[in-house]
Every structure is written in structure tokens, then in C-alpha cells.
Amino acid sequence: MIPAKVYLPLPLLWLGFFFISVQYAQVQAAGDTVRYNELNPVVVTGTRYALEKNKSPGTITVVSREAIEENAGTNILPVLSAHVPGMLLNNRSLAGYGVGPNSGGNISIRGISGSPNSRVLVLIDGQPQYMGIFAHPIADAYSSSDIERAEVVRGAASLLYGSNAMGGAINLITRKAERPGWQGSAKLGYGSYNTGIFTGTLGYQKEKLNTFFSINRNRTDGYRKSGKDEFNSTTAFFKLGYDISSFLKISADVQLADATYFHPGTTSLPLTDDKREYLRGRAALSLKNSHENIQGGLYLFHNWGDHEFAEGFQSTDLNQGLT
């Protein structure tokens, strides 16, 4: 005889099994009418030319636009650290990273990093992005709203990108309007310590013309009562593209990042006036050819920055190049 405490739940178990079976049948029925196959993604970061991911010699992780949109923040780096195995990112406080030896935003891939962080290279559309003096990336300048997808090479990529890519390379591929006509989005958030974020995007596509614009605002009063750790930043991005022909395309884009933050010091030696400001800019022009038998491109970029710290450090830098 089956004990009552075992016998009574059996009808519920059968009911549960029936429910699961019905759900599965519905999925199968829907699959009969709508079928899709997820193709192996094409990447460019591991070889500098388009190649299927499984044929690339490097270990590459692709983070799609869908994965980026699942994150509520305005910065792309936390999204990557959540999706890329072996990639770690240290945060400074509630929002923002800052710049300098006491900042956050240091990137580590497979345990390789540095101080300053000059062993993991960040690229935008294949062009290097770093502070010209110390050769490290500026973490607050990379906004999620500007990025269509990211390709991360996990492991040394110095053969292609120089000594800055000893630990790996992060290639951020910028967005454009996704469909004909106008499209836009807005995101607004507010929380503790007077922390707020705002993101707005606007795109337009018509025949051969494509434009995209985004703006981000991120600020907080910080949580330190002894030391001041206030932070605020504004970033803006604009891209304009035109299809000269079916295989020849030209595009230009410009990006600005303006940030101010306070380094609060240690708990035993708090600081209230260690203010640090910096402005970073980027401009790029590209001409891409994707003919039937020949493909290639011509890329021009110009990066600049202006930094001023209350402790007396000031710098102005620029770097530019042609690929």
C-alpha cells in the first residue's frame, strides 16, 4: 500500500507533466511555421579582415546589441565583463571610473593588466583609443548607446595591434540607423545618493544615407561621507554614412566625453577637494570597399584629450593615424 503522504500528491504531479507537455507541443507547432538558423558570426578583430568566427586563429567573444541592451547602465565595459570569460573590470564607486592611478576601469584579460592599464587595447571600428601620454584607455568614454556589437580577443593580439594588446583587444563597432525612416529611444533612471542616468538616441535612414546620434548623462553625489566622491560625465556621438555604390561606402563620426570626478582618498586620510577633470575627443573617416573579389578600406582617425587634476597634473595629448 502506498502511504497517504506519497499517494495524495500524485495527481498534482501528473497535472504538472501535462502542463509541460502542452507547452512543448506549442513550441514545436510554432517551429513548424517559423524556422531560423543562427549562423556563425563574421568577425574582423582577430585578423583585421572579415572572417567566420570559427576560422579565426584567436579566441574571440562577440557581444551582440541584444546583450548590450539588457544592461541598464550607460557604459559598455560592465556589459563586456559580464559576457566575456576571463575578462575582469574594477569599478571605482557608484558610477564612473575616472583616470589616473587611483581610478577604476582597469581591464584585465586572462590575468594580464597593468598600472597604468596599457596591456589591453580598446579599439573603435578598428582604430586604437588611448590617452597619448600613458597609453591607457579612458573607461568613461565608451558608451553602450554608441555600440552595435563588441568583439573581444582573449589573448595576445600584439602581432596585429602592437604592444598595447599584450593581454587582448576590445573592438567596439559603432551603430547606425537600423531601418528606413526615423527611429529613437530614451532611457532615464534615478536612485540613491542622487544618482541619475539619461540616454537618448536618434537615427535616420533613407536610401543611401544613414545618420545616428546619441547622448548620455551620468552623475552621482557618491556614498562617502568623509571623503568627496562625486562624479558626473556627458558623452555624445554622431555618425554619418553614405553608400556611394553597392560596394563602396563612406562614413564619418565624432565622439566627445567630458567628465569630472573627485578622488575621496582613504578612510584614514579622506580628501574633499581632489577634483579631476578631463575631456576626450575622437574623429574618424573611413572609406570601405566590399567588391565581389576585392575588399579593403582606408581609415583615418584623430584622438585628443585635455586633463587637469587639482593636485597639479595637467596634460594635453593627441594621437592620429592612417590604416
Coordinates of C-alpha atoms in Angstrom, one line a residue, residues 57-282:
P57 CA 43.1 32.0 -35.1
G58 CA 42.3 34.0 -32.0
T59 CA 39.9 33.2 -29.2
I60 CA 37.1 35.8 -29.8
T61 CA 33.9 36.5 -27.9
V62 CA 31.2 38.5 -29.7
V63 CA 28.8 40.6 -27.6
S64 CA 25.6 41.5 -29.6
R65 CA 23.4 44.5 -29.5
E66 CA 20.7 42.5 -27.8
A67 CA 23.1 41.6 -24.9
I68 CA 24.1 45.2 -24.6
E69 CA 20.5 46.4 -24.3
E70 CA 19.9 44.0 -21.4
N71 CA 22.2 46.1 -19.2
A72 CA 20.7 49.2 -17.6
G73 CA 24.0 51.2 -17.3
T74 CA 25.4 53.7 -19.8
N75 CA 29.0 52.2 -20.0
I76 CA 29.9 49.3 -22.3
L77 CA 32.7 47.8 -20.2
P78 CA 30.5 46.2 -17.4
V79 CA 28.5 44.6 -20.2
L80 CA 31.6 43.0 -21.6
S81 CA 33.0 41.8 -18.3
A82 CA 29.6 40.0 -17.7
H83 CA 29.7 38.2 -21.1
V84 CA 33.4 37.6 -21.8
P85 CA 35.1 34.8 -19.9
G86 CA 38.4 35.7 -18.3
M87 CA 37.7 39.5 -18.5
L88 CA 37.7 41.4 -15.2
L89 CA 37.0 45.1 -14.6
N90 CA 37.4 47.0 -11.3
N91 CA 34.9 49.7 -10.5
R92 CA 35.6 52.8 -8.6
S93 CA 32.3 53.7 -7.0
L94 CA 28.6 54.1 -7.8
A95 CA 29.2 55.5 -11.3
G96 CA 32.1 56.3 -13.5
Y97 CA 35.8 55.3 -13.4
G98 CA 38.0 58.4 -13.6
V99 CA 41.5 58.5 -14.8
G100 CA 44.9 58.2 -13.0
P101 CA 46.5 55.7 -10.6
N102 CA 43.6 55.9 -8.1
S103 CA 40.8 55.4 -10.6
G104 CA 38.8 52.3 -11.6
G105 CA 38.1 50.9 -15.0
N106 CA 41.3 48.8 -15.2
I107 CA 40.7 45.9 -17.6
S108 CA 42.2 42.5 -17.1
I109 CA 42.0 39.7 -19.7
R110 CA 43.3 36.3 -18.6
G111 CA 45.1 37.9 -15.7
I112 CA 47.1 40.4 -17.8
S113 CA 46.6 44.0 -16.9
G114 CA 48.9 46.8 -15.7
S115 CA 49.1 50.2 -14.0
P116 CA 48.5 52.2 -16.0
N117 CA 46.4 49.8 -17.9
S118 CA 48.3 49.7 -21.2
R119 CA 48.2 45.9 -21.9
V120 CA 44.6 45.6 -23.1
L121 CA 43.9 47.6 -26.2
V122 CA 40.5 49.3 -26.8
L123 CA 39.6 50.0 -30.4
I124 CA 36.6 51.8 -32.0
D125 CA 35.9 50.5 -35.5
G126 CA 39.4 49.0 -35.6
Q127 CA 41.2 52.2 -34.6
P128 CA 43.2 52.4 -31.3
Q129 CA 41.8 54.5 -28.4
Y130 CA 44.0 55.6 -25.6
M131 CA 45.5 58.5 -23.7
G132 CA 48.5 59.6 -25.7
I133 CA 50.8 60.1 -22.7
F134 CA 50.3 56.9 -20.7
A135 CA 48.8 54.8 -23.5
H136 CA 45.8 53.6 -21.4
P137 CA 42.1 53.6 -22.4
I138 CA 39.7 56.1 -20.8
A139 CA 36.9 53.9 -19.5
D140 CA 34.2 56.7 -19.2
A141 CA 34.4 57.5 -22.9
Y142 CA 32.8 54.2 -24.1
S143 CA 29.0 54.4 -24.0
S144 CA 26.7 51.5 -24.6
S145 CA 24.3 53.6 -26.7
D146 CA 27.0 54.0 -29.4
I147 CA 27.9 50.4 -29.9
E148 CA 26.3 47.9 -32.3
R149 CA 28.4 45.0 -31.1
A150 CA 31.8 44.2 -29.5
E151 CA 34.4 41.7 -30.5
V152 CA 36.9 40.8 -27.7
V153 CA 40.1 38.9 -28.5
R154 CA 41.1 36.9 -25.4
G155 CA 44.8 36.5 -25.5
A156 CA 47.8 38.3 -27.0
A157 CA 47.0 40.3 -30.2
S158 CA 50.2 42.3 -30.4
L159 CA 51.1 40.9 -33.8
L160 CA 48.1 42.8 -35.2
Y161 CA 47.8 45.8 -32.9
G162 CA 51.1 46.4 -31.2
S163 CA 52.4 46.2 -27.6
N164 CA 49.2 47.6 -26.1
A165 CA 47.4 44.4 -27.0
M166 CA 49.6 42.0 -24.9
G167 CA 46.6 40.8 -23.0
G168 CA 43.9 41.1 -25.7
A169 CA 42.0 43.6 -27.8
I170 CA 38.4 45.0 -27.5
N171 CA 36.9 46.2 -30.7
L172 CA 33.8 48.4 -30.3
I173 CA 31.8 48.6 -33.6
T174 CA 29.7 51.7 -33.7
R175 CA 26.0 51.8 -34.5
K176 CA 24.0 53.2 -37.4
A177 CA 20.3 53.5 -38.1
E178 CA 18.7 50.1 -38.3
R179 CA 15.8 50.6 -40.7
P180 CA 14.4 53.3 -43.1
G181 CA 12.9 56.4 -41.6
W182 CA 13.3 57.9 -38.2
Q183 CA 13.9 55.9 -35.0
G184 CA 14.9 56.8 -31.5
S185 CA 15.0 55.8 -27.9
A186 CA 15.3 57.3 -24.4
K187 CA 16.2 55.9 -21.0
L188 CA 16.0 57.7 -17.7
G189 CA 17.0 56.4 -14.2
Y190 CA 17.3 57.8 -10.7
G191 CA 18.5 56.2 -7.4
S192 CA 20.2 56.6 -4.1
Y193 CA 22.9 59.2 -3.5
N194 CA 21.3 61.5 -6.1
T195 CA 22.5 59.1 -8.8
G196 CA 20.9 59.6 -12.2
I197 CA 21.4 58.3 -15.8
F198 CA 20.0 59.5 -19.1
T199 CA 20.5 58.1 -22.5
G200 CA 18.9 59.3 -25.8
T201 CA 19.4 58.1 -29.3
L202 CA 18.1 59.3 -32.7
G203 CA 18.7 57.7 -36.1
Y204 CA 17.6 58.2 -39.7
Q205 CA 18.0 56.2 -42.8
K206 CA 16.9 57.0 -46.3
E207 CA 18.1 55.1 -49.4
K208 CA 21.9 55.6 -49.4
L209 CA 22.0 58.0 -46.4
N210 CA 22.4 56.9 -42.8
T211 CA 22.8 59.0 -39.6
F212 CA 22.9 58.2 -35.9
F213 CA 23.2 60.4 -32.8
S214 CA 23.4 59.6 -29.1
I215 CA 23.9 61.5 -25.9
N216 CA 24.5 60.2 -22.3
R217 CA 24.4 61.9 -19.0
N218 CA 25.6 60.1 -15.8
R219 CA 26.1 61.6 -12.3
T220 CA 26.1 60.8 -8.6
D221 CA 26.9 62.6 -5.3
G222 CA 28.7 59.4 -4.1
Y223 CA 28.3 57.5 -0.9
R224 CA 31.3 58.6 1.1
K225 CA 30.5 60.9 4.0
S226 CA 34.1 61.5 5.0
G227 CA 35.7 62.0 1.5
K228 CA 34.1 63.5 -1.5
D229 CA 33.5 61.0 -4.4
E230 CA 31.1 63.0 -6.6
F231 CA 31.1 62.1 -10.3
N232 CA 29.4 63.3 -13.5
S233 CA 30.0 62.8 -17.2
T234 CA 28.5 63.7 -20.5
T235 CA 29.2 61.8 -23.8
A236 CA 27.9 62.5 -27.3
F237 CA 28.3 60.6 -30.5
F238 CA 27.4 61.4 -34.1
K239 CA 27.8 59.2 -37.2
L240 CA 27.1 60.0 -40.9
G241 CA 27.3 57.4 -43.6
Y242 CA 26.6 57.3 -47.4
D243 CA 26.6 54.4 -49.9
I244 CA 28.5 55.7 -52.9
S245 CA 27.7 52.4 -54.7
S246 CA 26.6 48.9 -53.9
F247 CA 30.2 48.0 -52.9
L248 CA 31.7 51.4 -51.9
K249 CA 30.7 53.2 -48.6
I250 CA 32.0 56.3 -46.8
S251 CA 31.3 57.3 -43.2
A252 CA 32.5 59.8 -40.7
D253 CA 31.9 60.0 -37.0
V254 CA 32.8 62.2 -34.0
Q255 CA 32.7 61.5 -30.3
L256 CA 33.2 63.6 -27.2
A257 CA 33.4 62.6 -23.5
D258 CA 33.5 65.3 -20.7
A259 CA 33.8 64.1 -17.1
T260 CA 34.6 65.4 -13.6
Y261 CA 35.2 63.3 -10.6
F262 CA 36.6 63.6 -7.0
H263 CA 39.1 61.1 -5.6
P264 CA 37.9 60.6 -2.0
G265 CA 41.2 59.3 -0.6
T266 CA 41.4 56.5 2.0
T267 CA 39.2 56.1 5.1
S268 CA 42.0 57.1 7.3
L269 CA 43.0 60.1 5.2
P270 CA 39.9 61.3 3.4
L271 CA 40.0 64.0 0.7
T272 CA 37.4 66.6 0.0
D273 CA 39.0 68.7 -2.8
D274 CA 40.9 66.3 -5.1
K275 CA 39.0 67.3 -8.2
R276 CA 39.9 65.8 -11.6
E277 CA 38.5 66.9 -15.0
Y278 CA 39.1 65.6 -18.5
L279 CA 37.8 66.0 -21.9
R280 CA 38.3 63.3 -24.6
G281 CA 37.5 63.6 -28.3
R282 CA 37.7 61.3 -31.3

